[in-house]
Tab-separated table of C-alpha atoms and ligand atoms in Angstrom:
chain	number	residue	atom	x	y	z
G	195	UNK	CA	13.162	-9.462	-9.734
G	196	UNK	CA	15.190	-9.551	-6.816
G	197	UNK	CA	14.726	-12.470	-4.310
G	198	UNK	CA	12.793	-10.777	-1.538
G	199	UNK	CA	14.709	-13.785	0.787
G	200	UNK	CA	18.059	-12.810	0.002
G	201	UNK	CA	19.242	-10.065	2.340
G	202	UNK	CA	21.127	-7.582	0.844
G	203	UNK	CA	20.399	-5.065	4.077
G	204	UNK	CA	21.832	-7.609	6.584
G	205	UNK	CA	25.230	-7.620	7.910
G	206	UNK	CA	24.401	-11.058	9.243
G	207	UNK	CA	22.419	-11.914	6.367
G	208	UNK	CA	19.214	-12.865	8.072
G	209	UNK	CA	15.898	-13.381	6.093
G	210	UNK	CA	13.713	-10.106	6.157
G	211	UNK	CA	10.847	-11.871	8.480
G	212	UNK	CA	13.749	-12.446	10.769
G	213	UNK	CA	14.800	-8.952	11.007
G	214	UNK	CA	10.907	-8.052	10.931
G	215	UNK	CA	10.128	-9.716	13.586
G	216	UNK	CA	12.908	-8.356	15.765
G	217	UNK	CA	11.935	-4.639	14.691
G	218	UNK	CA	14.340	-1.851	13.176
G	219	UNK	CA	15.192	-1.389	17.526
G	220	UNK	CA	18.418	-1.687	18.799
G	221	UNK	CA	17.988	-2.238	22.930
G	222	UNK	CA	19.107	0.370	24.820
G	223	UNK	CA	22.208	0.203	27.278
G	224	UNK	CA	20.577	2.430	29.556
G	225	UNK	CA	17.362	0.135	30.042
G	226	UNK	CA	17.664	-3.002	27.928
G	227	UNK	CA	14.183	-2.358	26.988
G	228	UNK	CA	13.138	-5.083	23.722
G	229	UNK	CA	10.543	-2.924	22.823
G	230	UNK	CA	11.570	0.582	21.277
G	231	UNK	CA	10.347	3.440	23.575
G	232	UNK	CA	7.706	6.089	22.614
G	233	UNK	CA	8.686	9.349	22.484
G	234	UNK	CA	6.240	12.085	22.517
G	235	UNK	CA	8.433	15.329	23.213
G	236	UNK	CA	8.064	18.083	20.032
G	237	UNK	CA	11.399	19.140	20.611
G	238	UNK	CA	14.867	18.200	21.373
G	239	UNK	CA	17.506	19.874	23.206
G	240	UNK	CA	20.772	21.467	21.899
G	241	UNK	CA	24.172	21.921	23.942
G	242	UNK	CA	25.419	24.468	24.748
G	243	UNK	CA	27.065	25.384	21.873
G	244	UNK	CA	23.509	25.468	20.099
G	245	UNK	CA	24.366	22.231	18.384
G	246	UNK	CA	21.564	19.807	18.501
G	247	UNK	CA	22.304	16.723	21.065
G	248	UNK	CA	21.042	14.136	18.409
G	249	UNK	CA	21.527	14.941	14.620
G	250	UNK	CA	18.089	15.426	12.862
G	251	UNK	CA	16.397	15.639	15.716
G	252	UNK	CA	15.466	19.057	16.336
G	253	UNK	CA	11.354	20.111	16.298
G	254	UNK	CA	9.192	17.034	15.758
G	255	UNK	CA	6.996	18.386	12.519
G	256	UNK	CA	10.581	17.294	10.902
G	257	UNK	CA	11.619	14.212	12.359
G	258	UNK	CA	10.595	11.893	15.713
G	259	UNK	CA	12.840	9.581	16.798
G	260	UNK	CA	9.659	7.354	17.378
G	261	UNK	CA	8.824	7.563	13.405
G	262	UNK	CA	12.379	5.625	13.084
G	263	UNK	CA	11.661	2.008	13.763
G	264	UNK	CA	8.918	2.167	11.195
G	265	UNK	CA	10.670	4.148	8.654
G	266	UNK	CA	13.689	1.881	8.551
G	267	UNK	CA	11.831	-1.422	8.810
G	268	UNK	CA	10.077	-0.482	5.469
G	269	UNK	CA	13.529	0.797	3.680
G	270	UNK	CA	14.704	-2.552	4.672
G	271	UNK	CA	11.557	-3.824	3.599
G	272	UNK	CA	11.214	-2.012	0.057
G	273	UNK	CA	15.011	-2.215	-0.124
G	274	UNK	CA	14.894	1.494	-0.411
G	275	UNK	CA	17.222	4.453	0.344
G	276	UNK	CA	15.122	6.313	2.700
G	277	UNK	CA	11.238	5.726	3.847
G	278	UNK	CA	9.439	8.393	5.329
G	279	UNK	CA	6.144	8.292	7.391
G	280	UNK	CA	3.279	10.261	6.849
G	281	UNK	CA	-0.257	11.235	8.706
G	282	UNK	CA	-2.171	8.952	6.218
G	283	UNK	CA	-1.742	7.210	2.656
G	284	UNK	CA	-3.827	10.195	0.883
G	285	UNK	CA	-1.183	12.517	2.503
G	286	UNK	CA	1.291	10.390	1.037
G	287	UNK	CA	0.563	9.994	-2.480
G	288	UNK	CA	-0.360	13.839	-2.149
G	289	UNK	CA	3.528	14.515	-1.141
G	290	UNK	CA	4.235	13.014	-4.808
G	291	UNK	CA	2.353	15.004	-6.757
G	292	UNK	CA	3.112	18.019	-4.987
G	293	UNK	CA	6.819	17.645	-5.714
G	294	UNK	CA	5.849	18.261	-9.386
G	295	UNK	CA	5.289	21.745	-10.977
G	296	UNK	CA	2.871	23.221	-13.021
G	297	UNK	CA	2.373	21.782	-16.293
G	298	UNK	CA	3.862	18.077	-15.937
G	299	UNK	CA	1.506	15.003	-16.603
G	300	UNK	CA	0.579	12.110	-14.883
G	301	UNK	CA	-0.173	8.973	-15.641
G	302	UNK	CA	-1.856	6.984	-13.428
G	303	UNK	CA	-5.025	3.695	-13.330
G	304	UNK	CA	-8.241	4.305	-14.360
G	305	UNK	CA	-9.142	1.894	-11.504
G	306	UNK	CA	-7.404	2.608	-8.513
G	307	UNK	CA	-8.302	3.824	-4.671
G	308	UNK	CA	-11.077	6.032	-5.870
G	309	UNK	CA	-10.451	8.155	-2.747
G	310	UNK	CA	-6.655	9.452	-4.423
G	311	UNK	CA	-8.726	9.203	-7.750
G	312	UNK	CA	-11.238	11.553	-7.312
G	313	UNK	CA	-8.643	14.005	-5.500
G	314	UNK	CA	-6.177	13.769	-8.818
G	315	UNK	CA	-8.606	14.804	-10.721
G	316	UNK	CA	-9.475	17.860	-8.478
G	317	UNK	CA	-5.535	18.764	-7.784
G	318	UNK	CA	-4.299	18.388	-11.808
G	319	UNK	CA	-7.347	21.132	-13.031
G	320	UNK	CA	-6.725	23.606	-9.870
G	321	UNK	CA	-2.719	23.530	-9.831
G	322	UNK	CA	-2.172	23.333	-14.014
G	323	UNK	CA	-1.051	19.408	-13.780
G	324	UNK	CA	-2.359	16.976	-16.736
G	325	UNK	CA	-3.844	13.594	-15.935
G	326	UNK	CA	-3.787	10.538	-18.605
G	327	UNK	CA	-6.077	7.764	-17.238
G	328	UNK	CA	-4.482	4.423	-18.164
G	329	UNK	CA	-7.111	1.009	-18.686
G	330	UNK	CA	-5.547	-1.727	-16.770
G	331	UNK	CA	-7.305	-4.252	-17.876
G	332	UNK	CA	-5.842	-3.394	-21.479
G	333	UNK	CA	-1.664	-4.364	-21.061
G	334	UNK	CA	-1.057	-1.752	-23.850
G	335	UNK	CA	-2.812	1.002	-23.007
G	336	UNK	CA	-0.285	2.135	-20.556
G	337	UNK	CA	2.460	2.453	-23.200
G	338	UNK	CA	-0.165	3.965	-25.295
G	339	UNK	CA	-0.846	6.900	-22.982
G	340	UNK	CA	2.648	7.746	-21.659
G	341	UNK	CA	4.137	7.693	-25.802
G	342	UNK	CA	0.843	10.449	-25.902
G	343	UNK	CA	2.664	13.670	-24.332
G	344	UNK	CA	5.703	14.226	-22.683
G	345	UNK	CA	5.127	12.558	-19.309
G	346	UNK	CA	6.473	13.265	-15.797
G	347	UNK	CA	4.832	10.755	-13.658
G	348	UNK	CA	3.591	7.321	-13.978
G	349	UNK	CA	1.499	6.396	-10.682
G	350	UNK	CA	0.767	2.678	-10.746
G	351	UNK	CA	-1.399	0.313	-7.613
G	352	UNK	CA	-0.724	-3.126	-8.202
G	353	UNK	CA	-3.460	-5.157	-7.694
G	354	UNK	CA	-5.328	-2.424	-8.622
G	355	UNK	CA	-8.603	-1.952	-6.461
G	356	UNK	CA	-11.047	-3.357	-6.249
G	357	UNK	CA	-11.100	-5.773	-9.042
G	358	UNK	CA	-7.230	-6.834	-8.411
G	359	UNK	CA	-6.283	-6.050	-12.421
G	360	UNK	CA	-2.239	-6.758	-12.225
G	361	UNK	CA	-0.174	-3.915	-13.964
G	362	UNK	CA	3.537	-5.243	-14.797
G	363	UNK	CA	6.238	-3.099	-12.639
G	364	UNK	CA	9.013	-3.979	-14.067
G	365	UNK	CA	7.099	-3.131	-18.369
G	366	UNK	CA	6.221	0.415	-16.503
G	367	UNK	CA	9.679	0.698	-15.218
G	368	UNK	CA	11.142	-0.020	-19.027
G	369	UNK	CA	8.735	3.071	-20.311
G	370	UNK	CA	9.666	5.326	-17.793
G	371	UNK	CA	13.017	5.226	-18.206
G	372	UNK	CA	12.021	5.339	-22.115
G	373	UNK	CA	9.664	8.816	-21.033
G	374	UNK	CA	12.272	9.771	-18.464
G	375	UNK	CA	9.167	10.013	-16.293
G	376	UNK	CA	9.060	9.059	-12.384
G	377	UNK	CA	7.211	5.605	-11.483
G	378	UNK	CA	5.801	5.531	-8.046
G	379	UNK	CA	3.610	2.244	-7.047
G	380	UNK	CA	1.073	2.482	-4.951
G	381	UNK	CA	2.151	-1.179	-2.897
G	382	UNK	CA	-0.464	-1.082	0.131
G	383	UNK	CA	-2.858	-4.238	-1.464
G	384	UNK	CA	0.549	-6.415	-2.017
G	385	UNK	CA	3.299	-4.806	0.915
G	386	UNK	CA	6.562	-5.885	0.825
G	387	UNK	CA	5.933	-9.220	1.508
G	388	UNK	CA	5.013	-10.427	-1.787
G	389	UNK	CA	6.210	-6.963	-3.851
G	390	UNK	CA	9.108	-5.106	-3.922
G	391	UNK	CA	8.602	-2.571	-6.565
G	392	UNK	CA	11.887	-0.789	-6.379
G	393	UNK	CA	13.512	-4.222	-7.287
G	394	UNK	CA	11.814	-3.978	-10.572
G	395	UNK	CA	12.515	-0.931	-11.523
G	396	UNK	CA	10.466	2.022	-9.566
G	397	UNK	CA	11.593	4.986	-8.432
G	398	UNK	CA	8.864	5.378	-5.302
G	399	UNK	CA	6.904	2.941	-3.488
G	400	UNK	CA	3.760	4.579	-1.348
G	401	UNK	CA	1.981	2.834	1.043
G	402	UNK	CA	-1.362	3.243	3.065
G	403	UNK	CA	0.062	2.050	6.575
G	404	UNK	CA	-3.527	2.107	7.902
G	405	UNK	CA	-4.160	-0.818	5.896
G	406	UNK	CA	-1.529	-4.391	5.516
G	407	UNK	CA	1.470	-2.267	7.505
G	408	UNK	CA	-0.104	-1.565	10.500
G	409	UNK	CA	-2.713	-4.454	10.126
G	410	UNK	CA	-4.885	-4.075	13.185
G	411	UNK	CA	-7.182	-1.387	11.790
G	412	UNK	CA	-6.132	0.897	15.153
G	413	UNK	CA	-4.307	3.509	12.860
G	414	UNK	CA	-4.099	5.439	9.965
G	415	UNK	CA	-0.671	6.424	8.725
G	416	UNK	CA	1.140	6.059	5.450
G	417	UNK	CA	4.881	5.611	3.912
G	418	UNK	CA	6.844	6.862	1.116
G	419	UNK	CA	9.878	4.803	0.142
G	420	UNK	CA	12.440	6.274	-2.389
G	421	UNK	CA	15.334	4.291	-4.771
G	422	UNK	CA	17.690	6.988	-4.390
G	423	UNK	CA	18.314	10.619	-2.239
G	424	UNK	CA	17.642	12.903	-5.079
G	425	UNK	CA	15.743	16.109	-5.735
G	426	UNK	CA	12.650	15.020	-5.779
G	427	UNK	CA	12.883	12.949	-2.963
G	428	UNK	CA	14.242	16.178	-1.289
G	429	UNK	CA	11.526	18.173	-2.400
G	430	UNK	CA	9.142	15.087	-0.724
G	431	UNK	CA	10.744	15.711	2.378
G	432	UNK	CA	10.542	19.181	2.561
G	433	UNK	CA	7.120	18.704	2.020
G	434	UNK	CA	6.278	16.700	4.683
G	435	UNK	CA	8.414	18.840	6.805
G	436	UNK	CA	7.193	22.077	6.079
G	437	UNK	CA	3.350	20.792	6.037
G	438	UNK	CA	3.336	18.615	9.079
G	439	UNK	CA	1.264	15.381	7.712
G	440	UNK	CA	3.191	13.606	10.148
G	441	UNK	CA	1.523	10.386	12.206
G	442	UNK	CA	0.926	11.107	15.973
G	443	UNK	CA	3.850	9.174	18.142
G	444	UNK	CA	1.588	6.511	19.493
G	445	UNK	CA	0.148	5.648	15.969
G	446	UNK	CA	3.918	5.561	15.221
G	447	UNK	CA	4.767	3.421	17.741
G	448	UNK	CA	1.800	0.912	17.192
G	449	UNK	CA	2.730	1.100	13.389
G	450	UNK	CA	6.333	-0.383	14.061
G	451	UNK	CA	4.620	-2.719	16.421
G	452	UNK	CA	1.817	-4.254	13.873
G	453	UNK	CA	4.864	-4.110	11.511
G	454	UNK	CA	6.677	-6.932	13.153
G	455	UNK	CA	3.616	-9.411	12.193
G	456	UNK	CA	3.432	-8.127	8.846
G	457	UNK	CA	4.767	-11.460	7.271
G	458	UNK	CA	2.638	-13.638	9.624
G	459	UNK	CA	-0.052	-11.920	8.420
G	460	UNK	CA	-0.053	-11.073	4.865
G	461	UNK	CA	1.142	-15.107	4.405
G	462	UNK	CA	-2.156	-16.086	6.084
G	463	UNK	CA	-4.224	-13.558	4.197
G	464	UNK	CA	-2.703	-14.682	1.163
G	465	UNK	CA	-3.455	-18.088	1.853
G	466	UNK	CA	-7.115	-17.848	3.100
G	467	UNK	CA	-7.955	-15.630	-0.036
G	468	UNK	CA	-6.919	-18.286	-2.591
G	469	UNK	CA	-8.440	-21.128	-0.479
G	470	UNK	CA	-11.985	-18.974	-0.482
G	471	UNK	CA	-11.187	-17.594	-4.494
G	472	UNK	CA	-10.810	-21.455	-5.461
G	473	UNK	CA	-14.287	-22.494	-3.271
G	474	UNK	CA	-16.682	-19.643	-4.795
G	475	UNK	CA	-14.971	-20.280	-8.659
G	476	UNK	CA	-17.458	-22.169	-10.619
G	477	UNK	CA	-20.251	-21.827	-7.842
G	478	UNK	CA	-23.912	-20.612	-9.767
G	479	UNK	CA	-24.264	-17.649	-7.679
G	480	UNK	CA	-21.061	-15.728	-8.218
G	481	UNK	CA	-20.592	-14.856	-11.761
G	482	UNK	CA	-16.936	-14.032	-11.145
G	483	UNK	CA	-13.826	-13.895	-8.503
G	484	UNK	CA	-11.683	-11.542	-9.385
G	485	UNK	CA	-8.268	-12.433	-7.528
G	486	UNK	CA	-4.707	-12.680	-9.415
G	487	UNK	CA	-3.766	-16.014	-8.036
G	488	UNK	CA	-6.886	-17.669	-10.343
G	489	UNK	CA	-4.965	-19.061	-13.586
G	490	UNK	CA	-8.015	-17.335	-15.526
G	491	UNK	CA	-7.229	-14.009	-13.724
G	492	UNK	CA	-6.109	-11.967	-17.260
G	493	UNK	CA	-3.355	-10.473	-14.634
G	494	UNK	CA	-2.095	-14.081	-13.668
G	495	UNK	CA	0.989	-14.606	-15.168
G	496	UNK	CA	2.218	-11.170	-14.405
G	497	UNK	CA	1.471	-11.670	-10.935
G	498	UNK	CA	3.161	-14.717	-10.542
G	499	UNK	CA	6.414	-12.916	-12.036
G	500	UNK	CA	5.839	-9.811	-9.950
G	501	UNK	CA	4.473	-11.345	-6.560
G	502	UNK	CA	6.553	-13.861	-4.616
G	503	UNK	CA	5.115	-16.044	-1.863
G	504	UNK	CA	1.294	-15.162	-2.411
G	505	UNK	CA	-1.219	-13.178	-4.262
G	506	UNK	CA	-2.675	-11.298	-1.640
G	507	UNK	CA	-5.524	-11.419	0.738
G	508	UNK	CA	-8.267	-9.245	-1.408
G	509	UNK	CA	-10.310	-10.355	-3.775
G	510	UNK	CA	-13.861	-9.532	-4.959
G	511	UNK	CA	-16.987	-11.665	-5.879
G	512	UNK	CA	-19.415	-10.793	-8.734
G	513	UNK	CA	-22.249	-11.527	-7.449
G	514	UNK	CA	-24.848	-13.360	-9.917
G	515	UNK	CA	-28.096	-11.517	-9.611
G	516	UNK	CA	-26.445	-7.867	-9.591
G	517	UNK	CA	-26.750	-5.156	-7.061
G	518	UNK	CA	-29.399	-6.463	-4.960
G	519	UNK	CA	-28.619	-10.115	-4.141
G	520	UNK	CA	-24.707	-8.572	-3.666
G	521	UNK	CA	-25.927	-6.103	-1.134
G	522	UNK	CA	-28.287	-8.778	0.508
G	523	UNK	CA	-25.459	-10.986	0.703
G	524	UNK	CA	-23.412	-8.505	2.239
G	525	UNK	CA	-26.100	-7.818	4.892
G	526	UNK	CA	-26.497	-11.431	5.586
G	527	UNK	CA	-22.892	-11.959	6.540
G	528	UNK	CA	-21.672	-12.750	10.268
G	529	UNK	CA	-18.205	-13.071	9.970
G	530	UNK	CA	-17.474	-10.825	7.389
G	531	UNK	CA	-18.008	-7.256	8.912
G	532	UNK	CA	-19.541	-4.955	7.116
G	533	UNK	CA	-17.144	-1.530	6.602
G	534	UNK	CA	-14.567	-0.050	4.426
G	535	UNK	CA	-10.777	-0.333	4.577
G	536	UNK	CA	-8.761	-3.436	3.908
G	537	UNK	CA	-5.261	-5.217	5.593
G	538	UNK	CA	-6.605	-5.626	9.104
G	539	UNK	CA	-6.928	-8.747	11.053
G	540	UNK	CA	-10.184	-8.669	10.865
G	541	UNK	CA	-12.122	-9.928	7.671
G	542	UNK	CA	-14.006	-7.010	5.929
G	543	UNK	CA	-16.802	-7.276	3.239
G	544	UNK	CA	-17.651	-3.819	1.021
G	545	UNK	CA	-20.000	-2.882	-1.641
G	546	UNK	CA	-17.936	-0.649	-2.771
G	547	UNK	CA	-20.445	0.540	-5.546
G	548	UNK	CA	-22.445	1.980	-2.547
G	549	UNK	CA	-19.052	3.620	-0.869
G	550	UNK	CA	-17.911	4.932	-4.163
G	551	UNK	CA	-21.522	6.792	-5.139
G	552	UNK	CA	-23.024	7.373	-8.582
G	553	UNK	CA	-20.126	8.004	-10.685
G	554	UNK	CA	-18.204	4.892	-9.567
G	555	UNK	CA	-16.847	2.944	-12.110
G	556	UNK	CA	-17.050	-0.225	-9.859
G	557	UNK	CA	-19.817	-2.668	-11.198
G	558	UNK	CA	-22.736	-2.875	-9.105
G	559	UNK	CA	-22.857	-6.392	-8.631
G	560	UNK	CA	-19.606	-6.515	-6.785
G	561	UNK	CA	-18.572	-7.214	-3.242
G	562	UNK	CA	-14.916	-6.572	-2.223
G	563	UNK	CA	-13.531	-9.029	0.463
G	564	UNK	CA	-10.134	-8.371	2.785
G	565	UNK	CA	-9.558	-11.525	4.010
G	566	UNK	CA	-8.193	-11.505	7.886
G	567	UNK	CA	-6.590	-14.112	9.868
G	568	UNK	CA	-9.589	-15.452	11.260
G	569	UNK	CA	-10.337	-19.501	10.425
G	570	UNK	CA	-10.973	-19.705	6.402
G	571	UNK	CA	-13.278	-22.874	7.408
G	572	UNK	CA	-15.423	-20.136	8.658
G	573	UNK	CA	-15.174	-17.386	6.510
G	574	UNK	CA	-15.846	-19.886	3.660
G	575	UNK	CA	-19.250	-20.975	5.689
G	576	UNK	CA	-20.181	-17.264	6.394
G	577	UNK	CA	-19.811	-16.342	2.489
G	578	UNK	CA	-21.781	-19.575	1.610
G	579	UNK	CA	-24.764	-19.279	3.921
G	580	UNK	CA	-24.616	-14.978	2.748
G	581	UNK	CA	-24.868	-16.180	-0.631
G	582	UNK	CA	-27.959	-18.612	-0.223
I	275	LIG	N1	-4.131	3.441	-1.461
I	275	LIG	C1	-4.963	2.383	-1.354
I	275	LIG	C2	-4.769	1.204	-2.237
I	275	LIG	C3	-5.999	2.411	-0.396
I	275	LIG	O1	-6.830	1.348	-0.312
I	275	LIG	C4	-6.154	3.554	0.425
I	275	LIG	C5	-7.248	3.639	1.418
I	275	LIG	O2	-8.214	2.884	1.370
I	275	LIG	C6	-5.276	4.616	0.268
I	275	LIG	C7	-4.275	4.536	-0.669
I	275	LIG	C8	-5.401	5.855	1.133
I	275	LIG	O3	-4.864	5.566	2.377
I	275	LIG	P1	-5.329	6.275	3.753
I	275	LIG	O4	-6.742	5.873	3.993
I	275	LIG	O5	-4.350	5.730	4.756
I	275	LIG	O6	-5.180	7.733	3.543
């Protein structure tokens, strides 16, 4: 894997939390302004020999010049040709599968954000596409089901939600280029901090903004970040062009603001997760943590090849006593807020069971945590006295 320290993007060859921190913005001559501007005009002016004033920037369902920081921060990031904002992560992964045409067949986790599951499975039956569901807690299964059928797309989230099961990039990457199929990752739970999947092979990289990117739980917005400018990526763009799921300018411009803490951040998570997965391992009333940076996590050693500086800051308890003492757990909790989503500042506790309904494959038992930035002296006393 490529050292995400070196800094193959940087003429000057600063680390990436360096050029992070300082945002994709060049200060303007006119003003001087640090901060990048917001622009909210939907169009842009041409001279008058009808050629537009500033290249690509014509109507802005296409392109904003306020979607740039954000967009070249995570190519930088990802190490990736192009990234390209979107209205949400959903309408992200959708662009993906869009680009494909009748007939091809995905691949993709049997346990993954059961929001983009549930919609696969609508999407492949109405538009003619096939879906494979891959076990990820089996390491050959995914081999197993793209050797199956002629495949055109192998979707892989790594740590795969919620109970952080580690699929190996760069193995996927190898049986792509075997099927000659696609690989996109789903990176939101590890962000380019600790991941860079296109390093290990991957064609695409899709993020949910709203979550680690943005980090402040103020927007949603998501990314697509491509290898290389080829058809497909051309056929991504055009979809996001011609469809408009575009993020409003403001929620652009407060993405490429949370952006700049994004290594701040995700460190601390990281941190604060393993401190509170190495406290509740072994206590009586958790049966298990599930969290990749536990040597007896069956995704351990694969994480520690594929994720650099950290493991992450989710993690999920099984809670001894099942459903009920999870979900009275989860009620007694102070700290902890109670409510979906993951990546913020904030620390969030979920019974996801409850959130994913009846035919959730999520045991019953379990409580999924997205560990903040807050004090992990307290979040560890807030789990302990919700536990009693
Ligand atoms: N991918 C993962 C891993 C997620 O957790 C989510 C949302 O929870 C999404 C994708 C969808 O992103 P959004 O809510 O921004 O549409």
């Amino acid at each position: 894997m490529t050292d995400p320290t070196q800094t193959p993007n940087d003429p000057a060859g600063r680390h990436p939390e360096t050029r992070i921190a300082r945002g994709a913005h060049v200060p303007d001559p006119a003003t001087g302004e640090v901060a990048p501007a917001l622009h909210p005009s939907t169009t842009f002016e041409r001279d008058p020999a009808y050629r537009l004033l500033v290249a690509d920037h014509s109507y802005a369902r296409d392109q904003n010049p306020t979607f740039l920081p954000a967009e070249r921060m995570l190519a930088d990031l990802e190490g990736a040709a192009e990234a390209l904002l979107f209205s949400s992560g959903m309408a992200a992964a959708m662009a993906v599968v869009q680009a494909l045409r009748p007939g091809d067949r995905i691949v993709a986790p049997a346990v993954m954000y059961w929001g983009l599951r549930q919609w696969l499975g609508r999407f492949c039956t109405t538009w003619g596409l096939e879906l494979a569901l891959f076990d990820t807690a089996d390491p050959e299964d995914l081999a197993r089901q793209i050797r199956a059928a002629p495949t055109r797309l192998i979707w892989l989230e790594t740590p795969c939600n919620p109970t952080w099961d580690v699929v190996d990039i760069a193995r996927a990457a190898e049986l792509a280029r075997e099927a000659g199929a696609l690989l996109a990752v789903d990176s939101t739970a590890a962000t380019p901090v600790l991941t860079r999947p296109l390093s290990l092979g991957a064609d695409l990289v899709m993020h949910s903004a709203t979550k680690y990117l943005n980090g402040h739980g103020d927007v949603v917005a998501g990314a697509l970040a491509t290898a290389r400018l080829d058809d497909v990526w051309q056929r991504i763009r055009d979809q996001r062009a011609s469809g408009g799921a575009i993020p409003g300018t403001f929620d652009a411009w407060l993405l490429q603001r949370g952006m700049r803490t994004l290594f701040l951040r995700v460190r601390r998570a990281s941190e604060s997760a393993l401190r509170i997965a190495e406290h509740f391992r072994g206590d009586p009333r958790v049966s298990r943590v599930l969290y990749p940076g536990l040597p007896e996590h069956p995704g351990h050693a694969v994480a520690q090849r594929q994720m650099l500086g950290g493991f992450g800051g989710m993690l999920s308890l099984r809670v001894a006593g099942g459903a009920e003492a999870a979900l009275a757990a989860a009620g007694r909790c102070r700290t902890f807020l109670r409510a979906t989503s993951l990546g913020g500042v904030e620390s969030l506790i979920e019974h996801r069971a409850t959130i994913e309904g009846p035919t959730s494959p999520i045991p019953d038992d379990l409580l999924r945590l997205s560990v903040g930035i807050e004090a992990v002296d307290d979040l560890i006393a807030d789990l302990d006295q919700a536990l009693t």
